[in-house]
């Protein structure tokens, strides 16, 4: 990095923090500058001040597990959790300034905010804002899948509704949310109602089950819960994507045979499962444990799905990529993206035809790094991975989002706050 | 605030746990703590186990340790929770529930999870439970996934011969 760049970052830190303070103390500002937390070289003094400000400030930089998406006009919408509330905020300048947050849930509730189990946001065909999250119940390993929507551009939200319809106190967790091109809203999650039933009969039941519900009236109501498969892994996020014009594809870590924790794939539609579950990855990772490593997926063509996943079997170790063909059940172009120990939580994005980004997180002994690799031929060949962001303290999972054909890394870190970092094929490191 | 253990890890064998009062406390696990633990059990075998509140197989493993304790098995057990230190009360309740309140128990003192994991083992990617069987020379064998009675028995037999 040049001296000039360092100077610019220093100015951003100072001016950004000044702007933030102005907004805080003016009391009338609707937005504030996030510049203080967009650069990587925030001083200790400023970090301490941030911590103090965050005790009384609701902000995407102060909350937990921010997750968002750009709408078609280029506005970035983000939800985050702070003090038992889910908040919505937006930015019209790619994450430099954010609007005053709006509460989603009117009544406070405990919300899961770990990287694998975090709130989700999706934007509907008529500019609806849909939000799902998992409410933590007092009983261990239990929770409910919650949903709310805004039909007035995020000014207000409908009362939160519980999507799981069994009325049981058990685990309904790890929600995944998506809207299809018709405007239908799909929510999938991991559910232990069948495990509970089996145990009440003194029968063994491995893992959890995959369930889903769909709304065909833009989130006003949802279908009865539908079971997709028994014996999913219990503690890994679910990957969900669009599937053509209508329906959703779901990709999740599943327990095959006794304890083989590879991945399964299914297509679901408004009337039920449209293509039966099938095994998608064959790594033969046998482990009786919680991997805490869910996969990533996105549709890349008719019936073709780009997938990235973590495994640690004797044959395959690290993060893998492949293109799954739903009709044939074949995985094409499967390749290892990294064998590095500690590489975790991959994300995929296809900002335009032919171009794929894959990002993941790794700790190098001193810093947590976000690595990025690109493919310009839809996943056949990949460039060497490079560092695109780093932090020296705690950090969230990386997310990839897109504004038109421009891709961004969305990353929340303790030191730097929330950042949207634009990605390019030949990436420059953002914060060294 | 992380509470400091009032117990000396040296007396924390499963057998002696029977004699200690029912009050679970965790020590704060920082980047230097693995060296502190290894030094404390110098020339002694011990079993190091990483677990988490949100990990169902970990509970089953705690039940196994509880069973071994009732059976009078005597070995050094060290538990490290990767949960946020604000969840210490929940952790305490779980350990008391399983009768493991006297175990040498630690909780991650920082939310830099990756950094603390790295200091335990750069090869460990975060799956739980994750265990390390240390012999007297402190050569260790890593095991991912829930331990079985047979695995622990084999180690106990080996360390006693």
Short mmCIF file of C-alpha atoms in Angstrom, two decimals, chain A residues 34-312:
data_model
loop_
_atom_site.label_atom_id
_atom_site.label_comp_id
_atom_site.label_asym_id
_atom_site.label_seq_id
_atom_site.Cartn_x
_atom_site.Cartn_y
_atom_site.Cartn_z
CA UNK A 34 -19.95 5.10 9.17
CA UNK A 35 -16.53 6.15 8.01
CA UNK A 36 -14.98 5.52 11.41
CA UNK A 37 -15.53 1.85 11.02
CA UNK A 38 -14.96 1.31 7.34
CA UNK A 39 -11.19 1.49 7.50
CA UNK A 40 -8.94 -1.12 9.02
CA UNK A 41 -6.62 1.00 11.08
CA UNK A 42 -8.94 2.30 13.77
CA UNK A 43 -6.97 3.34 16.82
CA UNK A 44 -7.46 1.83 20.26
CA UNK A 45 -8.74 5.15 21.54
CA UNK A 46 -11.41 5.28 18.88
CA UNK A 47 -12.38 1.64 19.44
CA UNK A 48 -12.92 2.32 23.13
CA UNK A 49 -15.03 5.32 22.29
CA UNK A 50 -17.03 3.22 19.85
CA UNK A 51 -17.74 0.71 22.59
CA UNK A 52 -19.02 3.48 24.80
CA UNK A 53 -21.14 4.93 22.00
CA UNK A 54 -22.58 1.51 21.25
CA UNK A 55 -23.95 1.22 24.76
CA UNK A 56 -26.50 3.88 23.84
CA UNK A 57 -26.49 3.74 20.03
CA UNK A 58 -28.50 1.42 17.83
CA UNK A 59 -26.43 0.90 14.70
CA UNK A 60 -25.41 -1.71 12.20
CA UNK A 61 -21.89 -1.17 13.54
CA UNK A 62 -22.97 -1.98 17.08
CA UNK A 63 -25.40 -4.84 16.56
CA UNK A 64 -24.85 -8.50 15.78
CA UNK A 65 -25.02 -10.66 12.67
CA UNK A 66 -25.93 -8.04 10.03
CA UNK A 67 -27.35 -9.61 6.88
CA UNK A 68 -28.66 -7.74 3.87
CA UNK A 69 -29.32 -7.33 0.18
CA UNK A 70 -29.43 -4.63 -2.47
CA UNK A 71 -32.76 -3.83 -4.08
CA UNK A 72 -33.12 -3.11 -7.78
CA UNK A 73 -32.65 0.63 -7.20
CA UNK A 74 -29.29 0.06 -5.54
CA UNK A 75 -30.39 0.63 -1.97
CA UNK A 76 -28.72 -1.76 0.48
CA UNK A 77 -31.10 -3.10 3.14
CA UNK A 78 -29.68 -4.74 6.22
CA UNK A 79 -31.06 -6.36 9.38
CA UNK A 80 -29.10 -6.76 12.59
CA UNK A 81 -29.80 -7.66 16.21
CA UNK A 82 -29.27 -5.45 19.21
CA UNK A 83 -30.71 -5.90 22.72
CA UNK A 84 -33.42 -8.44 21.81
CA UNK A 85 -34.63 -6.46 18.83
CA UNK A 86 -34.15 -7.04 15.16
CA UNK A 87 -33.56 -3.75 13.33
CA UNK A 88 -33.73 -2.73 9.69
CA UNK A 89 -31.56 -0.01 8.22
CA UNK A 90 -30.53 0.99 4.71
CA UNK A 91 -27.71 2.68 2.89
CA UNK A 92 -27.85 4.55 -0.41
CA UNK A 93 -24.08 4.94 -0.67
CA UNK A 94 -22.85 1.34 -0.45
CA UNK A 95 -22.45 1.24 3.30
CA UNK A 96 -20.89 4.62 4.07
CA UNK A 97 -23.98 6.03 5.76
CA UNK A 98 -26.99 4.21 7.16
CA UNK A 99 -30.53 5.27 7.93
CA UNK A 100 -31.93 5.41 11.45
CA UNK A 101 -32.74 1.78 12.32
CA UNK A 102 -36.37 0.66 12.54
CA UNK A 103 -37.49 -2.11 14.89
CA UNK A 104 -38.81 -5.25 13.22
CA UNK A 105 -40.15 -7.08 16.29
CA UNK A 106 -42.36 -4.94 18.50
CA UNK A 107 -41.92 -7.20 21.50
CA UNK A 108 -38.35 -8.00 22.59
CA UNK A 109 -37.26 -11.60 22.23
CA UNK A 110 -34.00 -13.50 22.34
CA UNK A 111 -32.69 -13.93 18.79
CA UNK A 112 -29.98 -16.27 17.57
CA UNK A 113 -27.07 -14.29 16.16
CA UNK A 114 -24.27 -16.76 15.63
CA UNK A 115 -22.75 -16.90 12.19
CA UNK A 116 -24.50 -20.12 11.21
CA UNK A 117 -27.90 -19.19 12.65
CA UNK A 118 -28.60 -15.53 11.91
CA UNK A 119 -31.50 -13.36 10.73
CA UNK A 120 -32.21 -13.27 6.99
CA UNK A 121 -33.56 -10.61 4.64
CA UNK A 122 -35.11 -11.01 1.19
CA UNK A 123 -36.69 -8.48 -1.15
CA UNK A 124 -39.93 -9.27 -2.93
CA UNK A 125 -41.05 -8.59 -6.45
CA UNK A 126 -43.12 -5.56 -5.36
CA UNK A 127 -40.45 -4.12 -3.06
CA UNK A 128 -41.65 -6.01 0.00
CA UNK A 129 -39.00 -6.57 2.63
CA UNK A 130 -39.18 -10.03 4.14
CA UNK A 131 -37.30 -10.98 7.29
CA UNK A 132 -36.90 -14.29 9.11
CA UNK A 133 -35.01 -15.22 12.22
CA UNK A 134 -34.83 -17.87 14.94
CA UNK A 135 -36.22 -16.99 18.35
CA UNK A 136 -34.31 -18.59 21.18
CA UNK A 137 -36.57 -20.34 23.69
CA UNK A 138 -35.58 -20.71 27.33
CA UNK A 139 -35.39 -24.49 26.96
CA UNK A 140 -32.09 -25.77 25.62
CA UNK A 141 -31.70 -26.38 21.90
CA UNK A 142 -35.18 -25.03 21.29
CA UNK A 143 -36.44 -22.17 19.20
CA UNK A 144 -39.10 -20.94 16.82
CA UNK A 145 -38.88 -19.75 13.23
CA UNK A 146 -40.14 -16.18 13.05
CA UNK A 147 -41.19 -14.03 10.11
CA UNK A 148 -42.23 -10.45 9.47
CA UNK A 149 -42.63 -8.26 6.40
CA UNK A 150 -42.72 -4.61 5.48
CA UNK A 151 -44.84 -3.36 2.58
CA UNK A 152 -44.08 0.33 3.12
CA UNK A 153 -40.37 0.44 2.25
CA UNK A 154 -39.20 -0.51 5.70
CA UNK A 155 -41.13 2.10 7.64
CA UNK A 156 -43.05 -0.52 9.62
CA UNK A 157 -43.29 -4.28 9.98
CA UNK A 158 -46.11 -6.74 10.44
CA UNK A 159 -46.39 -8.42 13.86
CA UNK A 160 -43.88 -11.26 14.01
CA UNK A 161 -45.46 -14.63 13.30
CA UNK A 162 -44.19 -18.10 14.14
CA UNK A 163 -43.84 -20.26 11.05
CA UNK A 164 -43.43 -23.69 12.67
CA UNK A 165 -46.97 -24.91 13.25
CA UNK A 166 -46.50 -27.84 15.63
CA UNK A 167 -46.89 -25.90 18.87
CA UNK A 168 -44.06 -27.93 20.39
CA UNK A 169 -41.25 -26.68 22.56
CA UNK A 170 -38.38 -28.19 20.62
CA UNK A 171 -35.76 -27.10 18.15
CA UNK A 172 -36.97 -25.21 15.08
CA UNK A 173 -33.82 -23.37 14.10
CA UNK A 174 -31.42 -22.41 11.30
CA UNK A 175 -33.95 -20.64 9.09
CA UNK A 176 -33.22 -19.98 5.42
CA UNK A 177 -35.28 -17.47 3.41
CA UNK A 178 -35.72 -16.70 -0.27
CA UNK A 179 -38.26 -15.26 -2.71
CA UNK A 180 -38.72 -16.69 -6.19
CA UNK A 181 -39.36 -14.78 -9.40
CA UNK A 182 -43.14 -15.14 -8.97
CA UNK A 183 -42.92 -13.45 -5.59
CA UNK A 184 -43.52 -16.55 -3.48
CA UNK A 185 -41.67 -16.65 -0.17
CA UNK A 186 -39.91 -19.83 0.97
CA UNK A 187 -38.59 -20.55 4.44
CA UNK A 188 -36.73 -23.78 5.22
CA UNK A 189 -35.36 -24.80 8.62
CA UNK A 190 -34.07 -27.66 10.78
CA UNK A 191 -36.75 -29.17 12.98
CA UNK A 192 -36.70 -31.69 15.82
CA UNK A 193 -40.41 -32.47 16.17
CA UNK A 194 -39.88 -35.94 14.72
CA UNK A 195 -36.92 -36.57 16.99
CA UNK A 196 -39.10 -35.57 19.94
CA UNK A 197 -41.84 -37.95 18.80
CA UNK A 198 -39.37 -40.80 18.38
CA UNK A 199 -37.84 -40.22 21.78
CA UNK A 200 -41.27 -40.24 23.39
CA UNK A 201 -41.61 -43.77 22.04
CA UNK A 202 -38.10 -44.62 23.24
CA UNK A 203 -36.90 -44.82 19.66
CA UNK A 204 -33.59 -43.45 18.47
CA UNK A 205 -33.59 -40.61 15.95
CA UNK A 206 -30.42 -39.22 14.43
CA UNK A 207 -30.10 -35.48 13.88
CA UNK A 208 -33.06 -33.28 12.95
CA UNK A 209 -35.40 -32.97 9.94
CA UNK A 210 -35.62 -30.45 7.12
CA UNK A 211 -38.97 -28.67 6.91
CA UNK A 212 -40.25 -25.79 4.81
CA UNK A 213 -43.26 -23.54 4.34
CA UNK A 214 -44.21 -21.30 1.44
CA UNK A 215 -46.29 -18.17 1.12
CA UNK A 216 -48.02 -17.56 -2.20
CA UNK A 217 -49.64 -14.32 -1.01
CA UNK A 218 -46.46 -12.34 -0.42
CA UNK A 219 -46.00 -13.22 3.19
CA UNK A 220 -49.55 -12.68 4.44
CA UNK A 221 -49.93 -16.39 5.23
CA UNK A 222 -47.88 -19.56 4.89
CA UNK A 223 -48.65 -23.12 3.87
CA UNK A 224 -48.76 -25.85 6.50
CA UNK A 225 -45.27 -27.02 7.39
CA UNK A 226 -43.98 -29.69 5.03
CA UNK A 227 -41.31 -32.20 5.88
CA UNK A 228 -38.63 -32.67 3.26
CA UNK A 229 -36.28 -35.19 4.86
CA UNK A 230 -35.46 -36.90 8.13
CA UNK A 231 -31.97 -36.92 9.62
CA UNK A 232 -30.38 -33.63 8.73
CA UNK A 233 -27.28 -32.50 10.58
CA UNK A 234 -28.32 -30.34 13.55
CA UNK A 235 -26.07 -27.29 13.73
CA UNK A 236 -25.18 -26.19 10.20
CA UNK A 237 -26.74 -23.38 8.21
CA UNK A 238 -28.95 -24.26 5.23
CA UNK A 239 -28.19 -22.93 1.75
CA UNK A 240 -31.21 -21.90 -0.31
CA UNK A 241 -31.50 -20.43 -3.79
CA UNK A 242 -34.03 -19.69 -6.48
CA UNK A 243 -34.94 -22.46 -8.86
CA UNK A 244 -36.01 -21.21 -12.26
CA UNK A 245 -39.15 -19.12 -12.38
CA UNK A 246 -40.84 -20.77 -9.43
CA UNK A 247 -39.70 -22.68 -6.40
CA UNK A 248 -36.57 -23.00 -4.33
CA UNK A 249 -33.54 -25.26 -4.17
CA UNK A 250 -32.23 -26.31 -0.77
CA UNK A 251 -28.77 -27.71 -0.02
CA UNK A 252 -27.94 -28.88 3.49
CA UNK A 253 -25.62 -31.06 5.52
CA UNK A 254 -27.31 -34.41 5.97
CA UNK A 255 -26.60 -37.56 7.94
CA UNK A 256 -26.28 -40.49 5.56
CA UNK A 257 -26.07 -44.05 6.90
CA UNK A 258 -24.96 -44.00 10.55
CA UNK A 259 -22.93 -40.82 10.77
CA UNK A 260 -21.74 -39.74 7.35
CA UNK A 261 -22.23 -35.99 7.26
CA UNK A 262 -22.20 -35.03 3.58
CA UNK A 263 -24.82 -32.92 1.78
CA UNK A 264 -28.25 -33.39 0.23
CA UNK A 265 -30.23 -31.36 -2.30
CA UNK A 266 -33.93 -30.91 -2.95
CA UNK A 267 -36.27 -28.81 -5.06
CA UNK A 268 -39.45 -27.52 -3.45
CA UNK A 269 -42.40 -25.68 -4.92
CA UNK A 270 -45.67 -24.10 -3.84
CA UNK A 271 -47.39 -27.49 -3.69
CA UNK A 272 -44.67 -29.56 -2.10
CA UNK A 273 -41.40 -31.25 -2.94
CA UNK A 274 -40.98 -31.00 -6.70
CA UNK A 275 -37.89 -33.18 -6.98
CA UNK A 276 -37.08 -35.71 -4.28
CA UNK A 277 -34.05 -35.23 -2.04
CA UNK A 278 -30.82 -36.63 -3.43
CA UNK A 279 -27.27 -36.86 -2.23
CA UNK A 280 -25.20 -34.04 -3.68
CA UNK A 281 -21.74 -34.45 -2.12
CA UNK A 282 -19.88 -37.70 -1.56
CA UNK A 283 -16.93 -37.01 0.72
CA UNK A 284 -17.76 -39.77 3.21
CA UNK A 285 -17.05 -37.57 6.20
CA UNK A 286 -17.97 -39.71 9.17
CA UNK A 287 -18.21 -37.83 12.42
CA UNK A 288 -20.50 -37.87 15.44
CA UNK A 289 -20.18 -34.17 16.14
CA UNK A 290 -21.51 -30.73 15.27
CA UNK A 291 -19.40 -29.43 12.38
CA UNK A 292 -20.95 -25.92 12.60
CA UNK A 293 -20.13 -25.56 8.90
CA UNK A 294 -23.04 -25.18 6.54
CA UNK A 295 -22.76 -24.93 2.74
CA UNK A 296 -23.37 -22.20 0.16
CA UNK A 297 -25.27 -22.41 -3.13
CA UNK A 298 -26.61 -20.35 -5.99
CA UNK A 299 -28.39 -21.13 -9.22
CA UNK A 300 -26.12 -20.64 -12.23
CA UNK A 301 -28.27 -21.91 -15.08
CA UNK A 302 -31.30 -24.02 -15.79
CA UNK A 303 -31.13 -26.86 -13.29
CA UNK A 304 -27.49 -26.11 -12.49
CA UNK A 305 -26.41 -25.03 -9.02
CA UNK A 306 -22.98 -23.80 -7.92
CA UNK A 307 -22.12 -25.22 -4.52
CA UNK A 308 -19.37 -24.68 -1.97
CA UNK A 309 -18.99 -26.75 1.17
CA UNK A 310 -16.63 -27.73 3.92
CA UNK A 311 -15.61 -31.31 4.60
CA UNK A 312 -12.92 -33.09 6.57
#
